[in-house]
XYZ file of C-alpha atoms in Angstrom:
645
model
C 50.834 -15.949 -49.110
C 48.566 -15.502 -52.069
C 49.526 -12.802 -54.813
C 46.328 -9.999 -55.114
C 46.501 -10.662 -58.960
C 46.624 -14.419 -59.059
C 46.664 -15.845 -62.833
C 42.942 -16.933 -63.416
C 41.892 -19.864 -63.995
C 41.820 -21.457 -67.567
C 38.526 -22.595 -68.771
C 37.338 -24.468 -71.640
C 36.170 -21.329 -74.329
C 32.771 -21.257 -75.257
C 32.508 -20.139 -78.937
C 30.594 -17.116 -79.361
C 26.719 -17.594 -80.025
C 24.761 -15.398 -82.981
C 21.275 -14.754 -81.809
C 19.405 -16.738 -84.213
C 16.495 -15.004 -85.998
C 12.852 -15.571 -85.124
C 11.629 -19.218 -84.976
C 9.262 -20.402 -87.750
C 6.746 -23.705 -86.992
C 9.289 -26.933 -88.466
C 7.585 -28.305 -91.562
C 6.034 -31.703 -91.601
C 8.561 -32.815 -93.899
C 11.546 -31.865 -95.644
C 11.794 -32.085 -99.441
C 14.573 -30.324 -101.658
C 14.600 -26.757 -100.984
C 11.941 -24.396 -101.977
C 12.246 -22.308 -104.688
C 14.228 -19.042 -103.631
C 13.612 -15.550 -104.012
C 25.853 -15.639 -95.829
C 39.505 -15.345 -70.973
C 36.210 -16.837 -72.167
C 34.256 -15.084 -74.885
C 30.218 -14.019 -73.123
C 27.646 -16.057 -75.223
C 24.103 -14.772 -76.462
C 21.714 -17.066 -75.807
C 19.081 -18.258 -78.196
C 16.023 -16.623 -78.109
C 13.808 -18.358 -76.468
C 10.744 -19.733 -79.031
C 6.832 -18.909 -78.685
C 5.419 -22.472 -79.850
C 6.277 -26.119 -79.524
C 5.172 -28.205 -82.504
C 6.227 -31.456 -83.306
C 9.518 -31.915 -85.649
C 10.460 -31.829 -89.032
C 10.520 -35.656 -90.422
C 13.389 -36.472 -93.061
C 13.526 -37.271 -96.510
C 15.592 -39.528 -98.022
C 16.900 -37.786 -101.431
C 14.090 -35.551 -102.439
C 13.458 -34.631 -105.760
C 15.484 -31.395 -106.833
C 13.311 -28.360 -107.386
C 14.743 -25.878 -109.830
C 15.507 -22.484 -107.804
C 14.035 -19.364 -109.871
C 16.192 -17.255 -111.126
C 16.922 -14.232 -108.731
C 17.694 -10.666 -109.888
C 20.760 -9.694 -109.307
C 21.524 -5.740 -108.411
C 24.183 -4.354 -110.601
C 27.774 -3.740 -108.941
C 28.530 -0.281 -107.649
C 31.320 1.696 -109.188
C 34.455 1.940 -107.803
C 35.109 5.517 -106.933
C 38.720 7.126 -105.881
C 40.422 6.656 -102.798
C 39.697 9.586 -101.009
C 42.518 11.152 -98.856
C 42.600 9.927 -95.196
C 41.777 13.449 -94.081
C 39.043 13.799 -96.236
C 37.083 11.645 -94.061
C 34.477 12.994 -91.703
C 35.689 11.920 -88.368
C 32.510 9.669 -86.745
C 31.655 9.835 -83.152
C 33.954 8.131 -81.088
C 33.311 5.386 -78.477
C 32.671 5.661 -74.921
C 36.271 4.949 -73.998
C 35.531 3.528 -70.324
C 36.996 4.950 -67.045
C 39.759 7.376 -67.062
C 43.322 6.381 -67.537
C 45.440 6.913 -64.261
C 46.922 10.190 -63.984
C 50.790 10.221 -64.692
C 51.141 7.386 -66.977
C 54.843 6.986 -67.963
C 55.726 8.580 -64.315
C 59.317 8.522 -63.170
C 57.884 7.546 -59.846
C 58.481 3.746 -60.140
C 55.732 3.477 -57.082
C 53.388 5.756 -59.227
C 53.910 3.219 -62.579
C 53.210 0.200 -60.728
C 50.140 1.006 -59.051
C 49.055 2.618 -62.359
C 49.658 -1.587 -64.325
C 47.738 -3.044 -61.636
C 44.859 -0.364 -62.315
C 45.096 -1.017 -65.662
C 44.684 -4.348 -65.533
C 41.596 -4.190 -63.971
C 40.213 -1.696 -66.384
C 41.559 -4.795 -68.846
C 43.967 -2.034 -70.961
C 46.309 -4.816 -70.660
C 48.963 -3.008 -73.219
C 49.011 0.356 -70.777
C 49.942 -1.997 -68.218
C 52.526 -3.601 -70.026
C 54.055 -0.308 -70.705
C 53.993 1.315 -67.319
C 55.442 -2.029 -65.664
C 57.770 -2.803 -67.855
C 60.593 -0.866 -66.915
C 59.876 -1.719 -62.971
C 61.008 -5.572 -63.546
C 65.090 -6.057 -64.258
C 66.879 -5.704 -61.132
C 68.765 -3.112 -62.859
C 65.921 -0.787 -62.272
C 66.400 -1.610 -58.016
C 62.775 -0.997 -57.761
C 62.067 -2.896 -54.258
C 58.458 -4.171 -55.901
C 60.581 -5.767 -59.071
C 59.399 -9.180 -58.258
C 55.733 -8.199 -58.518
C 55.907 -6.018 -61.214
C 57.264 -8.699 -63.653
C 54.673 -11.161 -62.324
C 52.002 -8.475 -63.240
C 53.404 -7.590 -66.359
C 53.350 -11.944 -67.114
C 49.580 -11.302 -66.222
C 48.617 -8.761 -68.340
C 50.370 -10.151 -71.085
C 48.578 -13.609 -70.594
C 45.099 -12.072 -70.510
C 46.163 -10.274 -73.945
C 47.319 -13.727 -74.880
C 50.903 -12.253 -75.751
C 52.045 -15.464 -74.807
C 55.385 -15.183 -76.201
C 55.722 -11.945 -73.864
C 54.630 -13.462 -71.095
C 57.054 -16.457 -71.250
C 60.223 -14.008 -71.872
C 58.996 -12.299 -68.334
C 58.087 -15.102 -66.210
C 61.757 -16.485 -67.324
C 63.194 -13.305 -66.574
C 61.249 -13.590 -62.804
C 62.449 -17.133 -62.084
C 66.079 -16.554 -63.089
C 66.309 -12.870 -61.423
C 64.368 -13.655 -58.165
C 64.768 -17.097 -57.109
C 63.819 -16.214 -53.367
C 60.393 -15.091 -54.419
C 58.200 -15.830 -51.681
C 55.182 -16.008 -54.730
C 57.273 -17.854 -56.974
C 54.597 -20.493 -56.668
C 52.502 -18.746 -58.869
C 54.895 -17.777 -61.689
C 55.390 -21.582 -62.220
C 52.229 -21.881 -62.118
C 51.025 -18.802 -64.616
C 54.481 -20.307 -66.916
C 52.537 -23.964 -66.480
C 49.490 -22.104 -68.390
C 51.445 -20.346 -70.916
C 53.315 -23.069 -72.326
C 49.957 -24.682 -72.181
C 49.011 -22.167 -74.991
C 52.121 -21.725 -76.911
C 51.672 -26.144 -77.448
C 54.333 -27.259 -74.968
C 52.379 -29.630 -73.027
C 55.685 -31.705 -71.894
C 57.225 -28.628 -70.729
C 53.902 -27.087 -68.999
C 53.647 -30.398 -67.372
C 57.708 -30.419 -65.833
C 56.724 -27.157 -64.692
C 53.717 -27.188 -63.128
C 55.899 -30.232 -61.109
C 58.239 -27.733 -59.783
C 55.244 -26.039 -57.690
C 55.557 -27.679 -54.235
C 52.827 -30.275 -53.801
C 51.242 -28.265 -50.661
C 50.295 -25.298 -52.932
C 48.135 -24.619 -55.805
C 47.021 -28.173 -56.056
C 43.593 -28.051 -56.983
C 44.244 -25.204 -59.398
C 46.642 -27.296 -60.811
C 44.656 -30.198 -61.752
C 41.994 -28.209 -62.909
C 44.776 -26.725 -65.272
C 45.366 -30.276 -66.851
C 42.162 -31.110 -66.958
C 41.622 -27.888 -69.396
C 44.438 -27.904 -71.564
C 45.738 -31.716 -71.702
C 42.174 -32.433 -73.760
C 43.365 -29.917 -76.204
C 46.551 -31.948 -77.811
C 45.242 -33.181 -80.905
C 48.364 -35.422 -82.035
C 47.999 -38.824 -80.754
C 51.322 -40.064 -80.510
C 52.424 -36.542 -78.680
C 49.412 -37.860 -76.209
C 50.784 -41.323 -76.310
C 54.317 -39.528 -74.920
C 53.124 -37.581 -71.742
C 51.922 -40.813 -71.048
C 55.065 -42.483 -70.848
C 56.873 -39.637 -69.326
C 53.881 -39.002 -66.963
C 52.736 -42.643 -65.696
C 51.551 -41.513 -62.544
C 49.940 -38.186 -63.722
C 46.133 -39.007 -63.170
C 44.928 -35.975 -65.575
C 47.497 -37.364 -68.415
C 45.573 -40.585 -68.042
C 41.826 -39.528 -68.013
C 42.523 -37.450 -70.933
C 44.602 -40.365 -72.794
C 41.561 -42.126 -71.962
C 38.671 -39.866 -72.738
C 40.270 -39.873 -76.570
C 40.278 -43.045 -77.348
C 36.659 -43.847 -76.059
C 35.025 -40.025 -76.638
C 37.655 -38.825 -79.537
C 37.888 -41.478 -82.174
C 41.234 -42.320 -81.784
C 40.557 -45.892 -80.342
C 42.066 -49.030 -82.516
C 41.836 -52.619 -81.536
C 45.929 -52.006 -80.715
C 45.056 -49.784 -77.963
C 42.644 -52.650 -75.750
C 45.232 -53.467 -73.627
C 46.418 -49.880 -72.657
C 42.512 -48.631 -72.264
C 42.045 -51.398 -69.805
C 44.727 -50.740 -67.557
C 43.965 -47.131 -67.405
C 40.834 -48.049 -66.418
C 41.837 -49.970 -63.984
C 44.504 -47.188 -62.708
C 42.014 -44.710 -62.508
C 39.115 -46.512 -61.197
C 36.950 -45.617 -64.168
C 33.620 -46.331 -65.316
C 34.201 -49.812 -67.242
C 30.272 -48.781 -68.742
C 31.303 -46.131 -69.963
C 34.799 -46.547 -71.186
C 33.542 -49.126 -73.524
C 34.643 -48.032 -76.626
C 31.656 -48.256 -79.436
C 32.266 -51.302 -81.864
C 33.503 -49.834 -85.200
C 31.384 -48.781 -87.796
C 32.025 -51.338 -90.289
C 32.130 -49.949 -94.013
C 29.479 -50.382 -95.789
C 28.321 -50.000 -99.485
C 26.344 -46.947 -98.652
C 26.382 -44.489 -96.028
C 23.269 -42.140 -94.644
C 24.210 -38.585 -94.262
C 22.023 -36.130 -92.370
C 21.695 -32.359 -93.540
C 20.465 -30.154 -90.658
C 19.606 -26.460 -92.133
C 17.341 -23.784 -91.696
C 15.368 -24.289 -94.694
C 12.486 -22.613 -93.488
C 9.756 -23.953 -95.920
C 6.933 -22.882 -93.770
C 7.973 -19.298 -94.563
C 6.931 -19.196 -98.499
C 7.670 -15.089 -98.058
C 10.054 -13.405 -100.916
C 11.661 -11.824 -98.132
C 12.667 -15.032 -96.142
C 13.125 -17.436 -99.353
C 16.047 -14.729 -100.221
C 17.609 -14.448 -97.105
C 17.718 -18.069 -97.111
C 19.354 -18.536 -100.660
C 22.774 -19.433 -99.288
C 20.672 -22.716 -97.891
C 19.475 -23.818 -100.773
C 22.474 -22.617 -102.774
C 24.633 -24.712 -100.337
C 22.320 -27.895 -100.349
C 21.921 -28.082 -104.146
C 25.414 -28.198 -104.253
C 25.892 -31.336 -102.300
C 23.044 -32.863 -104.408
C 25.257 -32.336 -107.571
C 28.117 -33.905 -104.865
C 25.916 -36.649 -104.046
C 25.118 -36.971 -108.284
C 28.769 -37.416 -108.708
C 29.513 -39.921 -105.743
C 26.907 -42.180 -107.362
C 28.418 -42.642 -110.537
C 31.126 -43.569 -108.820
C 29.880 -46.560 -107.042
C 29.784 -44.125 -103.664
C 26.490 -43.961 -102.846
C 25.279 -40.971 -100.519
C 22.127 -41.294 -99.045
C 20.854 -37.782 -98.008
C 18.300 -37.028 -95.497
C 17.076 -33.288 -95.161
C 15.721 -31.993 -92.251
C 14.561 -28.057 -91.287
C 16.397 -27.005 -88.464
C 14.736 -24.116 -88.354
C 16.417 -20.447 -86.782
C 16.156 -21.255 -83.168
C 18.023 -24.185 -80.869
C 14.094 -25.548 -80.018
C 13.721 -27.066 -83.010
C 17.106 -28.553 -83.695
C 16.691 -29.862 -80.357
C 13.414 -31.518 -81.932
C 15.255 -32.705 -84.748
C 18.067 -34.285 -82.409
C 15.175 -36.243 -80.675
C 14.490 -38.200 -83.362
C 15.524 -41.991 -82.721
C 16.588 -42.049 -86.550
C 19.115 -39.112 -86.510
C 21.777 -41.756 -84.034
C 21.863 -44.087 -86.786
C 23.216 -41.711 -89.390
C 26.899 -41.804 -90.855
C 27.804 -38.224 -90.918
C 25.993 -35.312 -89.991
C 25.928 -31.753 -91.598
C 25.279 -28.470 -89.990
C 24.194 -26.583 -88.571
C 25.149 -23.044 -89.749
C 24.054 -20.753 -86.439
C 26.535 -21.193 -83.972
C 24.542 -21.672 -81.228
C 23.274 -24.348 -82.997
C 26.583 -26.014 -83.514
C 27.634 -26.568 -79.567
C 24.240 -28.446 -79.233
C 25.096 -30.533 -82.336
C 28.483 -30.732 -81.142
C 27.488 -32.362 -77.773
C 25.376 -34.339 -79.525
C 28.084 -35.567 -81.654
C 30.333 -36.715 -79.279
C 27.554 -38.658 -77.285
C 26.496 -40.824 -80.097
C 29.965 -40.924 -81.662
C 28.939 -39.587 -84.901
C 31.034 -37.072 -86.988
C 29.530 -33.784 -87.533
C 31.045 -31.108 -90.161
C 29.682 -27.510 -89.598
C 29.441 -26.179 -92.992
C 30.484 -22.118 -92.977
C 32.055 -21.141 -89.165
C 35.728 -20.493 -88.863
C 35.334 -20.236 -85.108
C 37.967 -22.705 -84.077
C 36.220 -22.696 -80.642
C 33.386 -25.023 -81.527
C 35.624 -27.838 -82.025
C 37.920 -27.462 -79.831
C 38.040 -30.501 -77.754
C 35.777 -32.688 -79.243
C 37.074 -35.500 -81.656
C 34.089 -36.002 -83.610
C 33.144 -31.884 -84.326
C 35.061 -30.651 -88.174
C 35.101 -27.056 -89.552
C 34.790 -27.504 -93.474
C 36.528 -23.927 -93.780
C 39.949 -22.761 -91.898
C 40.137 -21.157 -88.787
C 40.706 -17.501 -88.415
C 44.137 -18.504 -86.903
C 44.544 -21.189 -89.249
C 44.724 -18.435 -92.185
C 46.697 -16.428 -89.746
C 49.500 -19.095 -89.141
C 49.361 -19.812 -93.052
C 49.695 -16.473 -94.062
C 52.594 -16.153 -92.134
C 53.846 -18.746 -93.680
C 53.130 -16.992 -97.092
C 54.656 -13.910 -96.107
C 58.084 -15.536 -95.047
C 58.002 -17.569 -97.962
C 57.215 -14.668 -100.667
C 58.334 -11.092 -99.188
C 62.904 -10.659 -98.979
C 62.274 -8.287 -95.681
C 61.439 -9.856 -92.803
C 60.010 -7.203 -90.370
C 55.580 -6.354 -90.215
C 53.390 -4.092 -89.062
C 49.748 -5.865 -88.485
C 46.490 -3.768 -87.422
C 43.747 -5.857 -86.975
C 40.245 -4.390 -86.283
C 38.571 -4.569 -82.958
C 36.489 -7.662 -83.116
C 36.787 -10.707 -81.902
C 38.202 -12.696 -84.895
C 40.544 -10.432 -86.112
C 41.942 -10.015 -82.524
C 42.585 -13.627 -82.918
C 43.992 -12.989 -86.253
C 46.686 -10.335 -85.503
C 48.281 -11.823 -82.528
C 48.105 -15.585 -84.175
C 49.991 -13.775 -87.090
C 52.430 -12.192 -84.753
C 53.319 -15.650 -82.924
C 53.580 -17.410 -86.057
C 55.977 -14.858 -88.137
C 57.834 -14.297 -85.413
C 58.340 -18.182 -84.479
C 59.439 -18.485 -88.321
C 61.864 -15.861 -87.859
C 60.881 -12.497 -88.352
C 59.894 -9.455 -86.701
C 56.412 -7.705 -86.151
C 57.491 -3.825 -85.337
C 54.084 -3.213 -84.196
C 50.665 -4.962 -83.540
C 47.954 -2.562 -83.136
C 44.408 -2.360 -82.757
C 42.030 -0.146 -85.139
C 38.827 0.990 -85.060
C 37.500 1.656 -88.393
C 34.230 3.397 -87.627
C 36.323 6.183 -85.659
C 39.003 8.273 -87.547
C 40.837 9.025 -84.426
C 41.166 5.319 -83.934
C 42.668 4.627 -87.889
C 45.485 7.549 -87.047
C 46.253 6.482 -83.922
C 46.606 2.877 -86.123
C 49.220 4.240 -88.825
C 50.697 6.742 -86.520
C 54.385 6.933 -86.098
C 54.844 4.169 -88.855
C 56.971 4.680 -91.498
C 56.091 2.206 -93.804
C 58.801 3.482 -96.427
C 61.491 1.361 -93.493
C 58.975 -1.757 -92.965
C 58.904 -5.078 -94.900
C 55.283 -5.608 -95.071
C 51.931 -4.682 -93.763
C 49.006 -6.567 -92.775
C 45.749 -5.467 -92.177
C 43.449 -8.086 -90.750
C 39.707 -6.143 -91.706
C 36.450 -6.412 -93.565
C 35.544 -2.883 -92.410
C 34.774 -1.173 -95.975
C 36.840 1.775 -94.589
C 39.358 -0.198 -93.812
C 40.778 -0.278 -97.294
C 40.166 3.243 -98.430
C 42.123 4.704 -95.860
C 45.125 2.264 -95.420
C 45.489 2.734 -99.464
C 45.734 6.564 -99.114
C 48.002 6.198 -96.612
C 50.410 4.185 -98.330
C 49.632 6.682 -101.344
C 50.629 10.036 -98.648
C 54.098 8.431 -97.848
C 55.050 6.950 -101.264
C 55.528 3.419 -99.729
C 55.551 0.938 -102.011
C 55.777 -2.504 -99.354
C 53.671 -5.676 -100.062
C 50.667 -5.526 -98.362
C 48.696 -8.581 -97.037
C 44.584 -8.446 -96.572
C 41.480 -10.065 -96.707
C 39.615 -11.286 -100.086
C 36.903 -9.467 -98.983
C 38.680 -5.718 -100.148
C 38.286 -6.975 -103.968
C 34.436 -6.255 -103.310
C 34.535 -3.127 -101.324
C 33.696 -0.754 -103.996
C 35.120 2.209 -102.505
C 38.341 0.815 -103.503
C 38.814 0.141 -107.352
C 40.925 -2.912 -109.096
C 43.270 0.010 -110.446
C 44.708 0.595 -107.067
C 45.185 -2.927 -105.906
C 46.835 -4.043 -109.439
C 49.224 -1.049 -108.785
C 50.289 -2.088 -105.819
C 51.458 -5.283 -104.071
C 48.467 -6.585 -102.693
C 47.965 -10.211 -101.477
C 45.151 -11.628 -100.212
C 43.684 -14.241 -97.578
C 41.522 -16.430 -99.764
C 40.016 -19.598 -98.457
C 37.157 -19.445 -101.241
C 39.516 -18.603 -103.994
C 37.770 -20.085 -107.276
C 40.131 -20.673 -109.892
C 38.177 -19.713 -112.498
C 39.958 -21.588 -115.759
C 40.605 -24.686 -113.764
C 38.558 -27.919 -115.216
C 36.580 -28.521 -111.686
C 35.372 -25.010 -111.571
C 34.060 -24.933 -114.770
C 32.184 -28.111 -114.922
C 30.847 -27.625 -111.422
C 29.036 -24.418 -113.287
C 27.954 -26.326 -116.376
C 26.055 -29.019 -114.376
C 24.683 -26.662 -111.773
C 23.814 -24.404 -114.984
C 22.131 -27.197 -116.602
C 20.539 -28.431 -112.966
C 19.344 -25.151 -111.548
C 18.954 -22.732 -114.701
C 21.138 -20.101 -112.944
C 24.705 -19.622 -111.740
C 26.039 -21.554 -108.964
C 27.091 -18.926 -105.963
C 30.233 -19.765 -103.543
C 27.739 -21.414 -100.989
C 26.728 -24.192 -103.768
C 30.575 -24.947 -104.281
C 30.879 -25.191 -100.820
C 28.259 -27.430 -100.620
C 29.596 -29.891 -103.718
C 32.923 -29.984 -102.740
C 31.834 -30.500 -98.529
C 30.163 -33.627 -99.268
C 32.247 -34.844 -102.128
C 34.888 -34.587 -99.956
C 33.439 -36.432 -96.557
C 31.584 -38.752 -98.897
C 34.625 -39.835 -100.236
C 35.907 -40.593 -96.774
C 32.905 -42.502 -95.703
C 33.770 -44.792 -98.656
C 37.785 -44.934 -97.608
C 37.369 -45.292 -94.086
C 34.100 -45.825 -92.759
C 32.288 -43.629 -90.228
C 35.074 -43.059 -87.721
C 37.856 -41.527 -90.286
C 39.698 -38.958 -88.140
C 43.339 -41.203 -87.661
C 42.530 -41.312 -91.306
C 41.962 -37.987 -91.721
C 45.106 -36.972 -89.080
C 47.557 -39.105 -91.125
C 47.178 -37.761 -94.372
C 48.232 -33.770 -95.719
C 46.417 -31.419 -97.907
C 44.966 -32.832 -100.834
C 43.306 -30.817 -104.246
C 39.741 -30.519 -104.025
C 37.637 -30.890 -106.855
C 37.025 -27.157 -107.007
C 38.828 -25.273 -104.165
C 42.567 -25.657 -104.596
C 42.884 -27.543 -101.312
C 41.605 -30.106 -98.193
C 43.355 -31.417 -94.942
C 43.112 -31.620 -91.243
C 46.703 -32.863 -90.810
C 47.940 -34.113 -87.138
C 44.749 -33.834 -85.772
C 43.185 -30.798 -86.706
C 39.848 -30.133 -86.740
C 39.832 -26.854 -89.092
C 40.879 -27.234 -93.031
C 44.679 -26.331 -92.691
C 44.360 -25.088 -96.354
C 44.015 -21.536 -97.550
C 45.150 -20.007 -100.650
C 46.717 -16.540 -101.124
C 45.977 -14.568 -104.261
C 47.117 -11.475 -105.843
C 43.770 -10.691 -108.327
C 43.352 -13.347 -110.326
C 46.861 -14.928 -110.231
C 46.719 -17.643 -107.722
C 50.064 -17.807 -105.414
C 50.310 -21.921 -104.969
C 50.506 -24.883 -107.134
C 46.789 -26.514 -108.284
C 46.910 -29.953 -108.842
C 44.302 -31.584 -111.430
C 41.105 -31.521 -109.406
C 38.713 -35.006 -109.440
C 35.411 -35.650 -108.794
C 33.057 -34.352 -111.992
C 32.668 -36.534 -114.370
């Protein structure tokens, strides 16, 4: 019979779309910049624009124009930590319906109706709680059965995977002669799915009788078997699975749609084909680029030059900041013998007129593309992308979401859980205890953060005492964070915010109880100026860095003499972005040709010429780098950086 709660069904996740400011009329052309003056998630859709003009034409290396020197306000003081009490409490948050009455009952009949009304109210830790203690047979609760299955749900949809796996084992070993059992294999199918067990999801997703779940099976495959990014792990479920249709297609669909075709792999692409009864069209893999002695690379930003306003030519600054440093990239390249040919064009703020832009029978013939930097932006781009076969890099995101799935889609910075999984790393490597306490705020990314960090330390070997969630515009929300913890008995904390309170208050609480453990944060606290240098110095304080600039190192410093020299004012963090973005891809143009990602799968971290590090190891699609700091001192070893001459 079919279980009330039934696992949902996975489905691919849509990154999350910023509303895109209002749309200006695209420029006729596109020189250098002007002169100047940063289960499924719901997207916001673009706005939708109030004129149609015709697009923005490129332009093939325009002349530089020298930005003009913009004011800069002076930094605020930093000002004492103020005691966590000293706060004025703000107004709290509509907190949604009311909790069921006697939570933590003795009734076991009471607790389990009160998870599955929980769940629905998505309070997915309440639920865990309440039906927790319903599920070992020990407890003789006649509903045991379904109350571990529930708990496996809740757990999933919080994406404790790890907690979910430990139950669902406990279900199939304690209650074999579960009439539902159907569906734990097949909830246990998804979360292996997610924890990176594809061989194991797949021999247990076979264990659900072939006369049930079928359908919801296959669609399963169909979601998660795209998302393996190592080919030769690919390459394996395909020998263990040679009748598994969905192993095939997606075998398939990478080496014709994900760049990971080779002349070796003609023979096996055919027969799949002819297994599967596919398209012969449009399985024809796209000859190979050959490599060339110069490569065109498009730049697709929001320039905006029809705007000449103060207001807008400041707001855009991190544009031209960014694209004057990949002239300075493309400067370097040339000398060389790289050449870079760069071709501009003014995306505009709204989806209309990079969907202009993407018309343009010119744009399919470029090398590389770049941008755009508005993510709703980037899963047009990214579609585009993969139909032409051309590699895209989005220049800013960390939303691992817009390339997931698509072979030809790069992040040039790391993933939220990228710096999550590294971090753990860091904190296994560096701190003696090995217990945590993460908070992470209530947002989207840092959500992603704390439980990424969890799964990760723990997988290593250690212990997180307590993941919580924290609200920093509501008092009530930061005690409820801290309370109970004492972090005099805990090996480190990590608090994954940018909230400017954030800071304040987690430093005066570690002040109140005299606790002296490392503490691990983002970059972003050194310029929250409610909390002063003093206080961070004093304390062990290491921080998430993945645009740590290294001030005394050779590439830094000559980066800012030529930009100096170039621009007449000091280069920001979006211009070495910009340099060391197309140094780096430029570079691989000239290695590879246009279709580098085995290239770029095959080969580890490597120094940038400025940032201390580059890679998209076994696939990856995110940089896999990110420095940890502590002030100025920078935690890992820099290798001499190349590229300015």
């Amino acid at each position: 019979m079919g279980f009330p709660t039934q696992a949902q069904q996975p489905t691919s996740r849509p990154a999350t779309s910023t509303q895109a400011p209002p749309k200006k009329t695209p420029a006729a052309s596109a020189p250098a910049p002007a002169k100047p003056g940063s289960v499924p998630p719901r997207s916001t859709p673009a706005p939708k624009a109030s004129t149609t003009t015709a697009p923005a034409k490129a332009t093939s290396t325009p002349a530089t124009t020298k930005p003009a020197t913009s004011s800069t306000a002076a930094p605020a003081k930093a000002v004492p930590t103020a005691s966590p009490s000293a706060a004025k409490p703000a107004p709290a948050k509509p907190t949604g319906p009311p909790l069921p009455a006697n939570m933590g009952s003795s009734n076991p009949a009471v607790r389990y109706q009160n998870g599955k009304t929980l769940i629905t109210q998505a309070r997915y830790d309440l639920a865990m709680q309440e039906l927790e203690p319903l599920t070992p047979p020990a407890a003789r609760f006649e509903r045991g059965p379904e109350a571990a299955y529930l708990y496996a749900v809740a757990a999933t949809r919080a994406k404790k995977w790890a907690e979910a796996e430990q139950m669902l084992n406990l279900l199939r070993n304690e209650y074999p002669t579960w009439p539902n059992l159907a569906e734990a294999f097949f909830l246990q199918g998804q979360v292996s799915f997610e924890l990176g067990e594809a061989d194991n999801a797949l021999k247990i997703l076979a264990q659900i009788p072939a006369d049930k779940l079928s359908a919801e099976r296959e669609a399963m495959k169909a979601v998660y078997l795209p998302r393996v990014k190592d080919k030769v792990q690919l390459q394996t479920l395909l020998q263990n699975y040679p009748q598994d249709a969905a192993v095939a297609r997606a075998y398939a669909d990478k080496l014709v749609a994900g760049g990971w075709y080779t002349d070796a792999d003609k023979a096996t692409l055919d027969q799949l084909v002819t297994q599967l009864g596919l398209d012969r069209t449009r399985y024809t893999p796209r000859p190979k680029a050959q490599k060339k002695s110069s490569y065109n690379v498009a730049v697709l930003l929001p320039f905006e030059f029809n705007d000449p306003s103060w207001e807008k030519q400041r707001k855009n600054q991190f544009v031209t900041d960014l694209y004057a440093g990949m002239r300075l990239a493309q400067d370097s390249l040339q000398r060389e013998g790289r050449p870079i040919q760069l071709f501009s064009y003014d995306t505009g703020a709204d989806t209309l007129q990079l969907k202009q832009v993407l018309a343009l029978p010119e744009l399919a013939s470029m090398d590389l593309i770049i941008g755009p930097v508005y993510k709703s932006g980037s899963k047009i781009l990214a579609r585009y992308a993969q139909q032409k076969q051309i590699i895209c890099i989005n220049p800013l995101s960390q939303d691992a979401d817009l390339v997931q799935d698509n072979g030809w889609h790069y992040l040039f910075e790391p993933s939220t859980v990228t710096q999550a999984k590294q971090a753990a790393q860091f904190a296994m490597s560096r701190f003696t205890s090995r217990t945590a306490v993460v908070l992470y705020e209530d947002t989207k990314d840092e959500a992603a953060f704390g439980q990424a960090y969890k799964t990760a330390y723990e997988a290593l070997g250690g212990k997180v005492l307590q993941l919580r969630r924290i609200n920093s515009d509501v008092e009530e929300s930061l005690n409820a964070g801290f309370a109970g913890i004492d972090l005099k008995t805990v090996g480190h904390l990590v608090v994954a915010s940018d909230h400017r309170k954030a800071g304040p208050y987690t430093l005066g609480i570690m002040q109140a109880q005299g606790a002296r453990l490392p503490l691990l944060t983002y970059a972003s606290w050194l310029d929250n100026s409610r909390v002063s240098l003093g206080q961070l110095d004093s304390r062990d304080v290491f921080f998430v860095h993945p645009k740590y600039l290294d001030k005394t190192a050779y590439g830094v410093r000559r980066f800012r003499q030529l930009y100096l020299q170039r621009q007449n004012l000091p280069p920001s963090v979006f211009a070495f972005t910009g340099f060391e973005l197309l140094y780096y891809f430029g570079s691989q143009l000239h290695l590879h040709g246009p279709g580098f990602q085995q290239n770029l799968a095959s080969s580890g971290p490597v120094s940038g010429s400025i940032f201390q590090g580059i890679g998209y190891p076994s696939g990856a699609h995110d940089n896999q780098y990110v420095p940890f700091t502590k002030l100025e001192r920078l935690e890992v070893e820099v290798q001499n950086p190349v590229g300015l001459r």
